[in-house]
């Protein structure tokens, strides 16, 4: 039971991180309000699976290895940068289209695949990458028993499902969808700007890291 405080602390860190608005929240909110409750919950499932993959990497110690891998880690972050910029561009472009063309197509082909959109957004989310490969990985106790791994996977999965599921349920109500329809352009523009800003910030971090390596 000495590990129970560590378990609760890690779970608390995760839920606080999840509650801070970011790309994960944007993608679940978009599908819930612009498409349907089912699409929002499907996007949530992608976010949950990606979160569990990040947990598994951290528990295996791969998060710290990625940080030490140098060029490979920077390549992964660069891919994440390009994906965030792509989604941000699509959302901004959608905001300027005629109203009847708005909605789900904002994410391009991924607009028809909410699960993949949720999965890829979480895997490429710079906030997730930093949290899982640094803060979470460092906070893990040394050589915990097997039950600890099972418990933390279960807790993170449950918390992700409850939080993002709540967002999907709330934003897919009739009132929320009607509100979205009346200001879809502004919401798409805001979401697109957030994605672009995160992508540009991550890209700038990668650029500066590469610049430091040059002679």
PDB file of N, CA, C and O in Angstrom, residues 148-192:
ATOM      1  N   UNK A 148       0.734  -2.415  -9.951  1.00  0.00           N
ATOM      2  CA  UNK A 148       0.803  -0.957 -10.118  1.00  0.00           C
ATOM      3  C   UNK A 148       0.635  -0.583 -11.594  1.00  0.00           C
ATOM      4  O   UNK A 148      -0.079   0.359 -11.930  1.00  0.00           O
ATOM      5  N   UNK A 149       1.303  -1.332 -12.477  1.00  0.00           N
ATOM      6  CA  UNK A 149       1.179  -1.073 -13.912  1.00  0.00           C
ATOM      7  C   UNK A 149      -0.277  -1.237 -14.362  1.00  0.00           C
ATOM      8  O   UNK A 149      -0.809  -0.421 -15.121  1.00  0.00           O
ATOM      9  N   UNK A 150      -0.911  -2.326 -13.894  1.00  0.00           N
ATOM     10  CA  UNK A 150      -2.301  -2.583 -14.269  1.00  0.00           C
ATOM     11  C   UNK A 150      -3.219  -1.483 -13.748  1.00  0.00           C
ATOM     12  O   UNK A 150      -4.108  -1.003 -14.463  1.00  0.00           O
ATOM     13  N   UNK A 151      -2.975  -1.065 -12.493  1.00  0.00           N
ATOM     14  CA  UNK A 151      -3.823  -0.051 -11.879  1.00  0.00           C
ATOM     15  C   UNK A 151      -3.696   1.294 -12.572  1.00  0.00           C
ATOM     16  O   UNK A 151      -4.700   1.980 -12.814  1.00  0.00           O
ATOM     17  N   UNK A 152      -2.478   1.692 -12.917  1.00  0.00           N
ATOM     18  CA  UNK A 152      -2.311   3.011 -13.536  1.00  0.00           C
ATOM     19  C   UNK A 152      -2.875   3.017 -14.954  1.00  0.00           C
ATOM     20  O   UNK A 152      -3.482   4.010 -15.393  1.00  0.00           O
ATOM     21  N   UNK A 153      -2.741   1.909 -15.671  1.00  0.00           N
ATOM     22  CA  UNK A 153      -3.356   1.816 -16.998  1.00  0.00           C
ATOM     23  C   UNK A 153      -4.874   1.924 -16.904  1.00  0.00           C
ATOM     24  O   UNK A 153      -5.519   2.647 -17.673  1.00  0.00           O
ATOM     25  N   UNK A 154      -5.433   1.210 -15.922  1.00  0.00           N
ATOM     26  CA  UNK A 154      -6.881   1.248 -15.730  1.00  0.00           C
ATOM     27  C   UNK A 154      -7.371   2.632 -15.336  1.00  0.00           C
ATOM     28  O   UNK A 154      -8.390   3.120 -15.849  1.00  0.00           O
ATOM     29  N   UNK A 155      -6.656   3.283 -14.411  1.00  0.00           N
ATOM     30  CA  UNK A 155      -7.065   4.608 -13.958  1.00  0.00           C
ATOM     31  C   UNK A 155      -6.981   5.650 -15.071  1.00  0.00           C
ATOM     32  O   UNK A 155      -7.904   6.457 -15.253  1.00  0.00           O
ATOM     33  N   UNK A 156      -5.879   5.644 -15.811  1.00  0.00           N
ATOM     34  CA  UNK A 156      -5.715   6.621 -16.892  1.00  0.00           C
ATOM     35  C   UNK A 156      -6.775   6.406 -17.966  1.00  0.00           C
ATOM     36  O   UNK A 156      -7.368   7.365 -18.477  1.00  0.00           O
ATOM     37  N   UNK A 157      -7.022   5.142 -18.308  1.00  0.00           N
ATOM     38  CA  UNK A 157      -8.049   4.846 -19.300  1.00  0.00           C
ATOM     39  C   UNK A 157      -9.424   5.294 -18.846  1.00  0.00           C
ATOM     40  O   UNK A 157     -10.184   5.894 -19.617  1.00  0.00           O
ATOM     41  N   UNK A 158      -9.757   5.013 -17.573  1.00  0.00           N
ATOM     42  CA  UNK A 158     -11.063   5.395 -17.041  1.00  0.00           C
ATOM     43  C   UNK A 158     -11.215   6.907 -16.981  1.00  0.00           C
ATOM     44  O   UNK A 158     -12.252   7.453 -17.370  1.00  0.00           O
ATOM     45  N   UNK A 159     -10.178   7.586 -16.496  1.00  0.00           N
ATOM     46  CA  UNK A 159     -10.242   9.048 -16.395  1.00  0.00           C
ATOM     47  C   UNK A 159     -10.378   9.696 -17.770  1.00  0.00           C
ATOM     48  O   UNK A 159     -11.162  10.632 -17.943  1.00  0.00           O
ATOM     49  N   UNK A 160      -9.617   9.201 -18.744  1.00  0.00           N
ATOM     50  CA  UNK A 160      -9.701   9.749 -20.097  1.00  0.00           C
ATOM     51  C   UNK A 160     -11.093   9.543 -20.674  1.00  0.00           C
ATOM     52  O   UNK A 160     -11.674  10.453 -21.287  1.00  0.00           O
ATOM     53  N   UNK A 161     -11.636   8.355 -20.462  1.00  0.00           N
ATOM     54  CA  UNK A 161     -12.963   8.049 -20.998  1.00  0.00           C
ATOM     55  C   UNK A 161     -14.035   8.917 -20.350  1.00  0.00           C
ATOM     56  O   UNK A 161     -14.911   9.454 -21.035  1.00  0.00           O
ATOM     57  N   UNK A 162     -13.962   9.086 -19.040  1.00  0.00           N
ATOM     58  CA  UNK A 162     -14.965   9.881 -18.336  1.00  0.00           C
ATOM     59  C   UNK A 162     -14.885  11.356 -18.710  1.00  0.00           C
ATOM     60  O   UNK A 162     -15.905  11.999 -18.967  1.00  0.00           O
ATOM     61  N   UNK A 163     -13.660  11.917 -18.749  1.00  0.00           N
ATOM     62  CA  UNK A 163     -13.522  13.348 -19.020  1.00  0.00           C
ATOM     63  C   UNK A 163     -13.903  13.695 -20.460  1.00  0.00           C
ATOM     64  O   UNK A 163     -14.741  14.569 -20.700  1.00  0.00           O
ATOM     65  N   UNK A 164     -13.291  13.005 -21.424  1.00  0.00           N
ATOM     66  CA  UNK A 164     -13.583  13.321 -22.816  1.00  0.00           C
ATOM     67  C   UNK A 164     -14.977  12.837 -23.228  1.00  0.00           C
ATOM     68  O   UNK A 164     -15.608  13.420 -24.111  1.00  0.00           O
ATOM     69  N   UNK A 165     -15.453  11.778 -22.567  1.00  0.00           N
ATOM     70  CA  UNK A 165     -16.827  11.340 -22.797  1.00  0.00           C
ATOM     71  C   UNK A 165     -17.820  12.382 -22.317  1.00  0.00           C
ATOM     72  O   UNK A 165     -18.851  12.626 -22.963  1.00  0.00           O
ATOM     73  N   UNK A 166     -17.524  13.021 -21.172  1.00  0.00           N
ATOM     74  CA  UNK A 166     -18.390  14.082 -20.663  1.00  0.00           C
ATOM     75  C   UNK A 166     -18.436  15.256 -21.641  1.00  0.00           C
ATOM     76  O   UNK A 166     -19.503  15.820 -21.901  1.00  0.00           O
ATOM     77  N   UNK A 167     -17.271  15.609 -22.185  1.00  0.00           N
ATOM     78  CA  UNK A 167     -17.219  16.691 -23.177  1.00  0.00           C
ATOM     79  C   UNK A 167     -18.081  16.332 -24.389  1.00  0.00           C
ATOM     80  O   UNK A 167     -18.866  17.159 -24.889  1.00  0.00           O
ATOM     81  N   UNK A 168     -17.957  15.084 -24.853  1.00  0.00           N
ATOM     82  CA  UNK A 168     -18.734  14.650 -26.018  1.00  0.00           C
ATOM     83  C   UNK A 168     -20.228  14.696 -25.737  1.00  0.00           C
ATOM     84  O   UNK A 168     -21.021  15.138 -26.577  1.00  0.00           O
ATOM     85  N   UNK A 169     -20.636  14.255 -24.558  1.00  0.00           N
ATOM     86  CA  UNK A 169     -22.057  14.241 -24.223  1.00  0.00           C
ATOM     87  C   UNK A 169     -22.615  15.657 -24.084  1.00  0.00           C
ATOM     88  O   UNK A 169     -23.712  15.954 -24.570  1.00  0.00           O
ATOM     89  N   UNK A 170     -21.866  16.534 -23.446  1.00  0.00           N
ATOM     90  CA  UNK A 170     -22.347  17.902 -23.236  1.00  0.00           C
ATOM     91  C   UNK A 170     -22.438  18.682 -24.539  1.00  0.00           C
ATOM     92  O   UNK A 170     -23.408  19.423 -24.773  1.00  0.00           O
ATOM     93  N   UNK A 171     -21.429  18.541 -25.400  1.00  0.00           N
ATOM     94  CA  UNK A 171     -21.389  19.340 -26.625  1.00  0.00           C
ATOM     95  C   UNK A 171     -22.183  18.742 -27.774  1.00  0.00           C
ATOM     96  O   UNK A 171     -22.270  19.350 -28.842  1.00  0.00           O
ATOM     97  N   UNK A 172     -22.764  17.557 -27.551  1.00  0.00           N
ATOM     98  CA  UNK A 172     -23.604  16.964 -28.604  1.00  0.00           C
ATOM     99  C   UNK A 172     -25.091  17.110 -28.291  1.00  0.00           C
ATOM    100  O   UNK A 172     -25.924  16.563 -29.008  1.00  0.00           O
ATOM    101  N   UNK A 173     -25.424  17.855 -27.231  1.00  0.00           N
ATOM    102  CA  UNK A 173     -26.835  18.119 -26.929  1.00  0.00           C
ATOM    103  C   UNK A 173     -27.425  19.045 -27.991  1.00  0.00           C
ATOM    104  O   UNK A 173     -26.693  19.748 -28.703  1.00  0.00           O
ATOM    105  N   UNK A 174     -28.742  19.034 -28.082  1.00  0.00           N
ATOM    106  CA  UNK A 174     -29.401  19.873 -29.082  1.00  0.00           C
ATOM    107  C   UNK A 174     -29.052  21.331 -28.940  1.00  0.00           C
ATOM    108  O   UNK A 174     -28.766  22.027 -29.926  1.00  0.00           O
ATOM    109  N   UNK A 175     -29.037  21.845 -27.704  1.00  0.00           N
ATOM    110  CA  UNK A 175     -28.721  23.256 -27.469  1.00  0.00           C
ATOM    111  C   UNK A 175     -27.293  23.577 -27.888  1.00  0.00           C
ATOM    112  O   UNK A 175     -27.031  24.597 -28.539  1.00  0.00           O
ATOM    113  N   UNK A 176     -26.365  22.680 -27.521  1.00  0.00           N
ATOM    114  CA  UNK A 176     -24.956  22.915 -27.858  1.00  0.00           C
ATOM    115  C   UNK A 176     -24.745  22.890 -29.370  1.00  0.00           C
ATOM    116  O   UNK A 176     -24.017  23.717 -29.919  1.00  0.00           O
ATOM    117  N   UNK A 177     -25.405  21.987 -30.069  1.00  0.00           N
ATOM    118  CA  UNK A 177     -25.238  21.886 -31.516  1.00  0.00           C
ATOM    119  C   UNK A 177     -25.869  23.078 -32.225  1.00  0.00           C
ATOM    120  O   UNK A 177     -25.341  23.562 -33.229  1.00  0.00           O
ATOM    121  N   UNK A 178     -27.002  23.547 -31.688  1.00  0.00           N
ATOM    122  CA  UNK A 178     -27.607  24.746 -32.281  1.00  0.00           C
ATOM    123  C   UNK A 178     -26.714  25.958 -32.066  1.00  0.00           C
ATOM    124  O   UNK A 178     -26.556  26.803 -32.954  1.00  0.00           O
ATOM    125  N   UNK A 179     -26.123  26.037 -30.875  1.00  0.00           N
ATOM    126  CA  UNK A 179     -25.215  27.151 -30.590  1.00  0.00           C
ATOM    127  C   UNK A 179     -23.998  27.076 -31.499  1.00  0.00           C
ATOM    128  O   UNK A 179     -23.511  28.094 -31.993  1.00  0.00           O
ATOM    129  N   UNK A 180     -23.508  25.860 -31.715  1.00  0.00           N
ATOM    130  CA  UNK A 180     -22.359  25.683 -32.597  1.00  0.00           C
ATOM    131  C   UNK A 180     -22.700  26.129 -34.015  1.00  0.00           C
ATOM    132  O   UNK A 180     -21.901  26.793 -34.681  1.00  0.00           O
ATOM    133  N   UNK A 181     -23.898  25.759 -34.462  1.00  0.00           N
ATOM    134  CA  UNK A 181     -24.291  26.091 -35.833  1.00  0.00           C
ATOM    135  C   UNK A 181     -24.339  27.595 -36.055  1.00  0.00           C
ATOM    136  O   UNK A 181     -24.033  28.081 -37.142  1.00  0.00           O
ATOM    137  N   UNK A 182     -24.709  28.352 -35.014  1.00  0.00           N
ATOM    138  CA  UNK A 182     -24.833  29.807 -35.177  1.00  0.00           C
ATOM    139  C   UNK A 182     -23.485  30.511 -35.176  1.00  0.00           C
ATOM    140  O   UNK A 182     -23.372  31.631 -35.679  1.00  0.00           O
ATOM    141  N   UNK A 183     -22.487  29.880 -34.594  1.00  0.00           N
ATOM    142  CA  UNK A 183     -21.165  30.531 -34.549  1.00  0.00           C
ATOM    143  C   UNK A 183     -20.064  29.566 -34.982  1.00  0.00           C
ATOM    144  O   UNK A 183     -18.944  29.623 -34.469  1.00  0.00           O
ATOM    145  N   UNK A 184     -20.410  28.670 -35.929  1.00  0.00           N
ATOM    146  CA  UNK A 184     -19.460  27.640 -36.361  1.00  0.00           C
ATOM    147  C   UNK A 184     -18.191  28.244 -36.930  1.00  0.00           C
ATOM    148  O   UNK A 184     -17.090  27.738 -36.700  1.00  0.00           O
ATOM    149  N   UNK A 185     -18.346  29.343 -37.699  1.00  0.00           N
ATOM    150  CA  UNK A 185     -17.164  29.949 -38.313  1.00  0.00           C
ATOM    151  C   UNK A 185     -16.171  30.407 -37.259  1.00  0.00           C
ATOM    152  O   UNK A 185     -14.969  30.165 -37.366  1.00  0.00           O
ATOM    153  N   UNK A 186     -16.677  31.104 -36.239  1.00  0.00           N
ATOM    154  CA  UNK A 186     -15.787  31.619 -35.193  1.00  0.00           C
ATOM    155  C   UNK A 186     -15.159  30.489 -34.390  1.00  0.00           C
ATOM    156  O   UNK A 186     -13.986  30.558 -34.023  1.00  0.00           O
ATOM    157  N   UNK A 187     -15.948  29.449 -34.119  1.00  0.00           N
ATOM    158  CA  UNK A 187     -15.406  28.320 -33.358  1.00  0.00           C
ATOM    159  C   UNK A 187     -14.359  27.566 -34.167  1.00  0.00           C
ATOM    160  O   UNK A 187     -13.316  27.165 -33.632  1.00  0.00           O
ATOM    161  N   UNK A 188     -14.625  27.365 -35.464  1.00  0.00           N
ATOM    162  CA  UNK A 188     -13.632  26.707 -36.313  1.00  0.00           C
ATOM    163  C   UNK A 188     -12.360  27.549 -36.416  1.00  0.00           C
ATOM    164  O   UNK A 188     -11.246  27.023 -36.394  1.00  0.00           O
ATOM    165  N   UNK A 189     -12.546  28.874 -36.540  1.00  0.00           N
ATOM    166  CA  UNK A 189     -11.393  29.767 -36.630  1.00  0.00           C
ATOM    167  C   UNK A 189     -10.573  29.733 -35.342  1.00  0.00           C
ATOM    168  O   UNK A 189      -9.335  29.697 -35.378  1.00  0.00           O
ATOM    169  N   UNK A 190     -11.270  29.726 -34.194  1.00  0.00           N
ATOM    170  CA  UNK A 190     -10.571  29.672 -32.903  1.00  0.00           C
ATOM    171  C   UNK A 190      -9.819  28.359 -32.744  1.00  0.00           C
ATOM    172  O   UNK A 190      -8.646  28.328 -32.353  1.00  0.00           O
ATOM    173  N   UNK A 191     -10.521  27.245 -33.055  1.00  0.00           N
ATOM    174  CA  UNK A 191      -9.880  25.928 -32.939  1.00  0.00           C
ATOM    175  C   UNK A 191      -8.694  25.824 -33.890  1.00  0.00           C
ATOM    176  O   UNK A 191      -7.635  25.293 -33.532  1.00  0.00           O
ATOM    177  N   UNK A 192      -8.856  26.343 -35.113  1.00  0.00           N
ATOM    178  CA  UNK A 192      -7.759  26.306 -36.074  1.00  0.00           C
ATOM    179  C   UNK A 192      -6.567  27.116 -35.607  1.00  0.00           C
ATOM    180  O   UNK A 192      -5.413  26.699 -35.759  1.00  0.00           O
TER     181      UNK A 192
END
